[in-house]
Amino acid sequence: MTLDVAWAIGWVRLSAQTVTEHRQELIELDRQIGDGDHGENLFRGFSAVIAKLDALPAEPADIGEVLKLVATTLMSTVGGAAGPLYGTAYLRAAKATGVAQLDSQGVVALLEAALEGIVARGKATTGEKTMVDAWTPATEAAVAAADGGASPAEVLVAAADAARVGAEATIPLVATKGRASYLGERSAGHLDPGARSTELILRAAAQAAA
Ligand code: ADP
Ligand code: MG
C-alpha cells in the first residue's frame, strides 16, 4: 500500500477541518502562555489553503506540489511564529516528496524533512516546550514503525499517537523558545499550543490514510 496525491489532498482538507474544530481550544491554550492567536492563525492559514486548492485548474501532479501549495500559503497568510515554522516544514516536506506515491519510508522522509525545517527555522531542541516536542517523538515513532514493516497508514498512526504523548509532555515544561519563554517559570503547567496543533495535523494525516 502507498499514499498518493488524493491522500495529500485529503490530509490538507482534514487539517483545515480539525484546525477549524479546535480553533477556540488553540486560542485558549495560546492565551495561557502566549498572545492567544494560534487558533486564529492556523484557521486563517488553512482556510486560505483550501480556497487555493479549490481554485486549482487541475489536480496537482504529485504530493510535493500539494505540500508546496500549503507551504507558500501558510507563509503568506499566517503571522507570528507558527506561519514561518509550519511553512518551512511543509516546504521541506514538499522537496522530500516530489513523487506520486509514498511508501512507509517515504512517509518517514516527509516527517523527517518537516522536523528539520522547523528546527532550521526556530532553532529549538526538545524540552523547550514547542512544537518540536511533538514533531520529534512523532518522527522517531514513524522511523520505528516503518523499520518494523508497518504500512504508510500505520506509520502515520504511530506518528500521531507519539505526537499526542509528546504534546501532553509539554505541560510541566518551562518554555525557553518563542513567546511563552517571556513567562519563564510561569509557562509551566500549560500545554504548548503548537505541540497540540502538531498532534491535530498528524492525526489528520493518519485519518486521510485510513
Ligand atoms: P506567536 O507565538 O508568534 O504568537 P503562534 O501563537 O501562532 O505564534 O505559535 C506559537 C507556537 O509556535 C508555540 O506554541 C510553539 O509551539 C511554536 N514555537 C514558537 N517558537 C518556536 C521555535 N523557536 N521553534 C519551534 N516552535 C516554536
Ligand atoms: Mg500566539
PDB file of C-alpha atoms and ligand atoms in Angstrom:
ATOM      1  CA  MET A   1       0.000   0.000   0.000  1.00  0.00           C
ATOM      2  CA  THR A   2       1.197   3.502  -0.863  1.00  0.00           C
ATOM      3  CA  LEU A   3      -0.139   7.022  -0.378  1.00  0.00           C
ATOM      4  CA  ASP A   4      -0.929   9.184  -3.389  1.00  0.00           C
ATOM      5  CA  VAL A   5      -1.937  12.735  -4.324  1.00  0.00           C
ATOM      6  CA  ALA A   6      -5.517  12.051  -3.202  1.00  0.00           C
ATOM      7  CA  TRP A   7      -4.127  11.272   0.273  1.00  0.00           C
ATOM      8  CA  ALA A   8      -2.200  14.551   0.304  1.00  0.00           C
ATOM      9  CA  ILE A   9      -5.319  16.493  -0.668  1.00  0.00           C
ATOM     10  CA  GLY A  10      -7.322  14.578   1.940  1.00  0.00           C
ATOM     11  CA  TRP A  11      -4.703  15.409   4.553  1.00  0.00           C
ATOM     12  CA  VAL A  12      -4.931  19.106   3.761  1.00  0.00           C
ATOM     13  CA  ARG A  13      -8.742  19.090   3.882  1.00  0.00           C
ATOM     14  CA  LEU A  14      -8.852  17.173   7.181  1.00  0.00           C
ATOM     15  CA  SER A  15      -6.183  19.510   8.596  1.00  0.00           C
ATOM     16  CA  ALA A  16      -8.339  22.502   7.730  1.00  0.00           C
ATOM     17  CA  GLN A  17     -11.332  20.763   9.304  1.00  0.00           C
ATOM     18  CA  THR A  18      -9.588  19.868  12.552  1.00  0.00           C
ATOM     19  CA  VAL A  19      -7.981  23.295  12.873  1.00  0.00           C
ATOM     20  CA  THR A  20     -11.434  24.820  12.423  1.00  0.00           C
ATOM     21  CA  GLU A  21     -12.987  22.473  15.007  1.00  0.00           C
ATOM     22  CA  HIS A  22     -10.181  23.159  17.510  1.00  0.00           C
ATOM     23  CA  ARG A  23      -9.788  26.854  16.741  1.00  0.00           C
ATOM     24  CA  GLN A  24     -11.145  28.005  20.122  1.00  0.00           C
ATOM     25  CA  GLU A  25      -9.135  25.421  22.054  1.00  0.00           C
ATOM     26  CA  LEU A  26      -5.898  26.537  20.366  1.00  0.00           C
ATOM     27  CA  ILE A  27      -6.787  30.168  21.072  1.00  0.00           C
ATOM     28  CA  GLU A  28      -7.324  29.337  24.764  1.00  0.00           C
ATOM     29  CA  LEU A  29      -4.056  27.391  25.009  1.00  0.00           C
ATOM     30  CA  ASP A  30      -2.138  30.265  23.427  1.00  0.00           C
ATOM     31  CA  ARG A  31      -3.934  32.763  25.679  1.00  0.00           C
ATOM     32  CA  GLN A  32      -2.460  30.977  28.714  1.00  0.00           C
ATOM     33  CA  ILE A  33       1.204  31.171  27.660  1.00  0.00           C
ATOM     34  CA  GLY A  34       1.225  33.398  24.580  1.00  0.00           C
ATOM     35  CA  ASP A  35      -0.885  36.036  22.863  1.00  0.00           C
ATOM     36  CA  GLY A  36      -3.962  33.955  22.042  1.00  0.00           C
ATOM     37  CA  ASP A  37      -3.663  33.985  18.263  1.00  0.00           C
ATOM     38  CA  HIS A  38      -2.541  30.425  17.437  1.00  0.00           C
ATOM     39  CA  GLY A  39      -6.037  29.094  16.688  1.00  0.00           C
ATOM     40  CA  GLU A  40      -6.882  32.131  14.587  1.00  0.00           C
ATOM     41  CA  ASN A  41      -3.529  31.982  12.773  1.00  0.00           C
ATOM     42  CA  LEU A  42      -3.968  28.369  11.735  1.00  0.00           C
ATOM     43  CA  PHE A  43      -7.663  28.782  10.927  1.00  0.00           C
ATOM     44  CA  ARG A  44      -6.879  31.700   8.615  1.00  0.00           C
ATOM     45  CA  GLY A  45      -3.946  29.867   7.046  1.00  0.00           C
ATOM     46  CA  PHE A  46      -5.722  26.592   6.324  1.00  0.00           C
ATOM     47  CA  SER A  47      -8.837  28.412   5.098  1.00  0.00           C
ATOM     48  CA  ALA A  48      -6.635  30.169   2.553  1.00  0.00           C
ATOM     49  CA  VAL A  49      -5.061  26.834   1.607  1.00  0.00           C
ATOM     50  CA  ILE A  50      -8.489  25.300   0.924  1.00  0.00           C
ATOM     51  CA  ALA A  51      -9.515  28.312  -1.179  1.00  0.00           C
ATOM     52  CA  LYS A  52      -6.385  27.911  -3.285  1.00  0.00           C
ATOM     53  CA  LEU A  53      -6.823  24.159  -3.578  1.00  0.00           C
ATOM     54  CA  ASP A  54     -10.417  24.624  -4.758  1.00  0.00           C
ATOM     55  CA  ALA A  55      -9.309  27.189  -7.343  1.00  0.00           C
ATOM     56  CA  LEU A  56      -6.653  24.972  -8.959  1.00  0.00           C
ATOM     57  CA  PRO A  57      -7.359  24.408 -12.665  1.00  0.00           C
ATOM     58  CA  ALA A  58      -6.184  20.782 -12.494  1.00  0.00           C
ATOM     59  CA  GLU A  59      -5.364  18.157  -9.860  1.00  0.00           C
ATOM     60  CA  PRO A  60      -1.766  18.557  -8.605  1.00  0.00           C
ATOM     61  CA  ALA A  61       0.699  16.180 -10.275  1.00  0.00           C
ATOM     62  CA  ASP A  62       2.380  14.901  -7.139  1.00  0.00           C
ATOM     63  CA  ILE A  63       2.345  15.035  -3.346  1.00  0.00           C
ATOM     64  CA  GLY A  64       5.116  17.614  -3.289  1.00  0.00           C
ATOM     65  CA  GLU A  65       3.004  20.037  -5.318  1.00  0.00           C
ATOM     66  CA  VAL A  66       0.194  19.839  -2.734  1.00  0.00           C
ATOM     67  CA  LEU A  67       2.589  20.364   0.171  1.00  0.00           C
ATOM     68  CA  LYS A  68       4.266  23.290  -1.625  1.00  0.00           C
ATOM     69  CA  LEU A  69       0.902  24.991  -2.024  1.00  0.00           C
ATOM     70  CA  VAL A  70       0.326  24.584   1.723  1.00  0.00           C
ATOM     71  CA  ALA A  71       3.807  25.949   2.469  1.00  0.00           C
ATOM     72  CA  THR A  72       3.581  29.094   0.354  1.00  0.00           C
ATOM     73  CA  THR A  73       0.036  29.837   1.509  1.00  0.00           C
ATOM     74  CA  LEU A  74       0.832  29.434   5.212  1.00  0.00           C
ATOM     75  CA  MET A  75       3.936  31.576   4.836  1.00  0.00           C
ATOM     76  CA  SER A  76       1.986  34.393   3.194  1.00  0.00           C
ATOM     77  CA  THR A  77      -1.180  34.289   5.329  1.00  0.00           C
ATOM     78  CA  VAL A  78      -0.107  33.202   8.838  1.00  0.00           C
ATOM     79  CA  GLY A  79       1.688  35.705  11.010  1.00  0.00           C
ATOM     80  CA  GLY A  80       3.593  35.054  14.196  1.00  0.00           C
ATOM     81  CA  ALA A  81       5.930  32.153  14.802  1.00  0.00           C
ATOM     82  CA  ALA A  82       3.706  29.378  13.512  1.00  0.00           C
ATOM     83  CA  GLY A  83       3.397  30.641   9.911  1.00  0.00           C
ATOM     84  CA  PRO A  84       7.098  30.535   9.053  1.00  0.00           C
ATOM     85  CA  LEU A  85       7.616  27.372  11.151  1.00  0.00           C
ATOM     86  CA  TYR A  86       4.824  25.337   9.551  1.00  0.00           C
ATOM     87  CA  GLY A  87       5.586  26.971   6.191  1.00  0.00           C
ATOM     88  CA  THR A  88       9.186  25.778   6.324  1.00  0.00           C
ATOM     89  CA  ALA A  89       8.044  22.339   7.492  1.00  0.00           C
ATOM     90  CA  TYR A  90       5.717  21.903   4.500  1.00  0.00           C
ATOM     91  CA  LEU A  91       8.295  23.350   2.098  1.00  0.00           C
ATOM     92  CA  ARG A  92      10.973  20.863   3.210  1.00  0.00           C
ATOM     93  CA  ALA A  93       8.402  18.072   3.180  1.00  0.00           C
ATOM     94  CA  ALA A  94       7.424  19.063  -0.377  1.00  0.00           C
ATOM     95  CA  LYS A  95      11.028  18.797  -1.523  1.00  0.00           C
ATOM     96  CA  ALA A  96      11.256  15.335   0.026  1.00  0.00           C
ATOM     97  CA  THR A  97       8.085  14.139  -1.720  1.00  0.00           C
ATOM     98  CA  GLY A  98       8.230  15.136  -5.378  1.00  0.00           C
ATOM     99  CA  VAL A  99       6.680  11.795  -6.173  1.00  0.00           C
ATOM    100  CA  ALA A 100       3.214  10.444  -6.944  1.00  0.00           C
ATOM    101  CA  GLN A 101       3.325   7.642  -4.369  1.00  0.00           C
ATOM    102  CA  LEU A 102       4.730   7.363  -0.859  1.00  0.00           C
ATOM    103  CA  ASP A 103       5.669   4.090   0.788  1.00  0.00           C
ATOM    104  CA  SER A 104       6.416   3.801   4.515  1.00  0.00           C
ATOM    105  CA  GLN A 105       9.980   5.072   4.151  1.00  0.00           C
ATOM    106  CA  GLY A 106       8.626   7.922   2.033  1.00  0.00           C
ATOM    107  CA  VAL A 107       6.326   8.907   4.894  1.00  0.00           C
ATOM    108  CA  VAL A 108       9.326   8.856   7.232  1.00  0.00           C
ATOM    109  CA  ALA A 109      11.260  11.075   4.796  1.00  0.00           C
ATOM    110  CA  LEU A 110       8.348  13.533   4.720  1.00  0.00           C
ATOM    111  CA  LEU A 111       8.172  13.755   8.534  1.00  0.00           C
ATOM    112  CA  GLU A 112      11.947  13.992   8.948  1.00  0.00           C
ATOM    113  CA  ALA A 113      12.135  16.793   6.403  1.00  0.00           C
ATOM    114  CA  ALA A 114       9.325  18.698   8.127  1.00  0.00           C
ATOM    115  CA  LEU A 115      11.023  18.411  11.523  1.00  0.00           C
ATOM    116  CA  GLU A 116      14.351  19.514  10.022  1.00  0.00           C
ATOM    117  CA  GLY A 117      12.626  22.552   8.571  1.00  0.00           C
ATOM    118  CA  ILE A 118      11.099  23.512  11.924  1.00  0.00           C
ATOM    119  CA  VAL A 119      14.424  23.116  13.698  1.00  0.00           C
ATOM    120  CA  ALA A 120      16.305  25.022  10.981  1.00  0.00           C
ATOM    121  CA  ARG A 121      13.819  27.864  11.263  1.00  0.00           C
ATOM    122  CA  GLY A 122      13.178  28.024  15.009  1.00  0.00           C
ATOM    123  CA  LYS A 123      16.421  26.625  16.446  1.00  0.00           C
ATOM    124  CA  ALA A 124      14.544  24.811  19.221  1.00  0.00           C
ATOM    125  CA  THR A 125      15.551  21.436  20.616  1.00  0.00           C
ATOM    126  CA  THR A 126      13.356  19.038  22.570  1.00  0.00           C
ATOM    127  CA  GLY A 127      12.380  20.090  26.082  1.00  0.00           C
ATOM    128  CA  GLU A 128      11.918  23.766  25.196  1.00  0.00           C
ATOM    129  CA  LYS A 129       8.102  23.497  25.171  1.00  0.00           C
ATOM    130  CA  THR A 130       7.468  23.980  21.456  1.00  0.00           C
ATOM    131  CA  MET A 131       6.014  22.037  18.538  1.00  0.00           C
ATOM    132  CA  VAL A 132       9.414  20.316  18.292  1.00  0.00           C
ATOM    133  CA  ASP A 133       8.370  18.326  21.385  1.00  0.00           C
ATOM    134  CA  ALA A 134       5.537  16.789  19.355  1.00  0.00           C
ATOM    135  CA  TRP A 135       7.325  16.501  15.982  1.00  0.00           C
ATOM    136  CA  THR A 136      10.425  14.767  17.388  1.00  0.00           C
ATOM    137  CA  PRO A 137       8.741  11.765  19.053  1.00  0.00           C
ATOM    138  CA  ALA A 138       6.346  11.567  16.092  1.00  0.00           C
ATOM    139  CA  THR A 139       9.238  11.242  13.680  1.00  0.00           C
ATOM    140  CA  GLU A 140      11.046   8.743  15.912  1.00  0.00           C
ATOM    141  CA  ALA A 141       7.902   6.624  16.197  1.00  0.00           C
ATOM    142  CA  ALA A 142       7.475   6.755  12.412  1.00  0.00           C
ATOM    143  CA  VAL A 143      11.037   5.512  11.869  1.00  0.00           C
ATOM    144  CA  ALA A 144      10.498   2.637  14.303  1.00  0.00           C
ATOM    145  CA  ALA A 145       7.158   1.692  12.748  1.00  0.00           C
ATOM    146  CA  ALA A 146       8.471   1.802   9.171  1.00  0.00           C
ATOM    147  CA  ASP A 147      11.569  -0.213  10.094  1.00  0.00           C
ATOM    148  CA  GLY A 148       9.261  -2.754  11.726  1.00  0.00           C
ATOM    149  CA  GLY A 149       7.367  -3.235   8.466  1.00  0.00           C
ATOM    150  CA  ALA A 150       4.327  -1.038   9.140  1.00  0.00           C
ATOM    151  CA  SER A 151       2.199   0.270   6.259  1.00  0.00           C
ATOM    152  CA  PRO A 152       2.215   4.030   5.480  1.00  0.00           C
ATOM    153  CA  ALA A 153      -1.149   4.381   7.267  1.00  0.00           C
ATOM    154  CA  GLU A 154       0.209   2.546  10.329  1.00  0.00           C
ATOM    155  CA  VAL A 155       3.328   4.739  10.278  1.00  0.00           C
ATOM    156  CA  LEU A 156       1.112   7.830  10.403  1.00  0.00           C
ATOM    157  CA  VAL A 157      -0.972   6.427  13.280  1.00  0.00           C
ATOM    158  CA  ALA A 158       2.260   5.753  15.214  1.00  0.00           C
ATOM    159  CA  ALA A 159       3.413   9.322  14.486  1.00  0.00           C
ATOM    160  CA  ALA A 160       0.109  10.864  15.579  1.00  0.00           C
ATOM    161  CA  ASP A 161      -0.001   8.758  18.771  1.00  0.00           C
ATOM    162  CA  ALA A 162       3.557   9.804  19.664  1.00  0.00           C
ATOM    163  CA  ALA A 163       2.770  13.453  18.880  1.00  0.00           C
ATOM    164  CA  ARG A 164      -0.099  13.257  21.358  1.00  0.00           C
ATOM    165  CA  VAL A 165       2.161  11.896  24.096  1.00  0.00           C
ATOM    166  CA  GLY A 166       4.812  14.493  23.225  1.00  0.00           C
ATOM    167  CA  ALA A 167       2.281  17.330  23.322  1.00  0.00           C
ATOM    168  CA  GLU A 168       0.935  16.231  26.733  1.00  0.00           C
ATOM    169  CA  ALA A 169       4.512  16.050  27.997  1.00  0.00           C
ATOM    170  CA  THR A 170       4.984  19.785  27.302  1.00  0.00           C
ATOM    171  CA  ILE A 171       2.618  20.626  30.201  1.00  0.00           C
ATOM    172  CA  PRO A 172       5.212  20.620  33.026  1.00  0.00           C
ATOM    173  CA  LEU A 173       7.953  22.165  30.859  1.00  0.00           C
ATOM    174  CA  VAL A 174       9.258  25.712  31.188  1.00  0.00           C
ATOM    175  CA  ALA A 175       9.352  27.426  27.781  1.00  0.00           C
ATOM    176  CA  THR A 176      12.740  28.632  26.609  1.00  0.00           C
ATOM    177  CA  LYS A 177      11.829  29.473  22.997  1.00  0.00           C
ATOM    178  CA  GLY A 178       9.113  31.602  21.457  1.00  0.00           C
ATOM    179  CA  ARG A 179       6.641  33.948  23.090  1.00  0.00           C
ATOM    180  CA  ALA A 180       5.902  31.575  26.006  1.00  0.00           C
ATOM    181  CA  SER A 181       9.536  31.931  27.144  1.00  0.00           C
ATOM    182  CA  TYR A 182       8.711  35.523  28.230  1.00  0.00           C
ATOM    183  CA  LEU A 183       6.711  33.931  31.080  1.00  0.00           C
ATOM    184  CA  GLY A 184       9.676  31.960  32.383  1.00  0.00           C
ATOM    185  CA  GLU A 185       8.645  29.568  35.178  1.00  0.00           C
ATOM    186  CA  ARG A 186       5.010  30.660  34.854  1.00  0.00           C
ATOM    187  CA  SER A 187       4.825  28.875  31.490  1.00  0.00           C
ATOM    188  CA  ALA A 188       4.911  25.527  33.344  1.00  0.00           C
ATOM    189  CA  GLY A 189       1.555  23.811  33.853  1.00  0.00           C
ATOM    190  CA  HIS A 190       0.175  24.567  30.382  1.00  0.00           C
ATOM    191  CA  LEU A 191       0.027  22.567  27.153  1.00  0.00           C
ATOM    192  CA  ASP A 192       2.002  24.162  24.321  1.00  0.00           C
ATOM    193  CA  PRO A 193      -0.420  25.269  21.576  1.00  0.00           C
ATOM    194  CA  GLY A 194       1.961  24.462  18.712  1.00  0.00           C
ATOM    195  CA  ALA A 195       2.555  20.963  20.068  1.00  0.00           C
ATOM    196  CA  ARG A 196      -1.222  20.476  20.246  1.00  0.00           C
ATOM    197  CA  SER A 197      -1.744  21.727  16.669  1.00  0.00           C
ATOM    198  CA  THR A 198       1.047  19.400  15.502  1.00  0.00           C
ATOM    199  CA  GLU A 199      -0.811  16.488  17.086  1.00  0.00           C
ATOM    200  CA  LEU A 200      -4.037  17.524  15.315  1.00  0.00           C
ATOM    201  CA  ILE A 201      -2.328  17.867  11.926  1.00  0.00           C
ATOM    202  CA  LEU A 202      -0.576  14.497  12.212  1.00  0.00           C
ATOM    203  CA  ARG A 203      -3.850  12.850  13.286  1.00  0.00           C
ATOM    204  CA  ALA A 204      -5.405  14.327  10.140  1.00  0.00           C
ATOM    205  CA  ALA A 205      -2.610  12.731   8.092  1.00  0.00           C
ATOM    206  CA  ALA A 206      -3.373   9.342   9.654  1.00  0.00           C
ATOM    207  CA  GLN A 207      -7.119   9.731   9.137  1.00  0.00           C
ATOM    208  CA  ALA A 208      -6.600  10.642   5.488  1.00  0.00           C
ATOM    209  CA  ALA A 209      -4.650   7.404   5.044  1.00  0.00           C
ATOM    210  CA  ALA A 210      -7.201   5.190   6.847  1.00  0.00           C
TER     211      ALA A 210
HETATM  212  P1  ADP B   1       3.255  33.558  18.111  1.00  0.00           P
HETATM  213  O1  ADP B   1       3.992  32.893  19.231  1.00  0.00           O
HETATM  214  O2  ADP B   1       4.134  34.432  17.295  1.00  0.00           O
HETATM  215  O3  ADP B   1       2.018  34.246  18.583  1.00  0.00           O
HETATM  216  P2  ADP B   1       1.676  31.280  17.332  1.00  0.00           P
HETATM  217  O4  ADP B   1       0.867  31.600  18.537  1.00  0.00           O
HETATM  218  O5  ADP B   1       0.923  31.070  16.077  1.00  0.00           O
HETATM  219  O6  ADP B   1       2.792  32.382  17.110  1.00  0.00           O
HETATM  220  O7  ADP B   1       2.509  29.954  17.589  1.00  0.00           O
HETATM  221  C1  ADP B   1       3.035  29.645  18.850  1.00  0.00           C
HETATM  222  C2  ADP B   1       3.669  28.271  18.794  1.00  0.00           C
HETATM  223  O8  ADP B   1       4.828  28.297  17.963  1.00  0.00           O
HETATM  224  C3  ADP B   1       4.173  27.784  20.132  1.00  0.00           C
HETATM  225  O9  ADP B   1       3.159  27.143  20.847  1.00  0.00           O
HETATM  226  C4  ADP B   1       5.313  26.851  19.787  1.00  0.00           C
HETATM  227  O10 ADP B   1       4.871  25.519  19.632  1.00  0.00           O
HETATM  228  C5  ADP B   1       5.761  27.345  18.432  1.00  0.00           C
HETATM  229  N1  ADP B   1       7.078  27.981  18.503  1.00  0.00           N
HETATM  230  C6  ADP B   1       7.375  29.227  18.903  1.00  0.00           C
HETATM  231  N2  ADP B   1       8.690  29.464  18.794  1.00  0.00           N
HETATM  232  C7  ADP B   1       9.250  28.311  18.306  1.00  0.00           C
HETATM  233  C8  ADP B   1      10.576  27.902  17.949  1.00  0.00           C
HETATM  234  N3  ADP B   1      11.615  28.723  18.056  1.00  0.00           N
HETATM  235  N4  ADP B   1      10.746  26.644  17.466  1.00  0.00           N
HETATM  236  C9  ADP B   1       9.692  25.801  17.351  1.00  0.00           C
HETATM  237  N5  ADP B   1       8.430  26.138  17.652  1.00  0.00           N
HETATM  238  C10 ADP B   1       8.208  27.366  18.122  1.00  0.00           C
HETATM  239 MG    MG B   2       0.498  33.270  19.537  1.00  0.00          MG
END
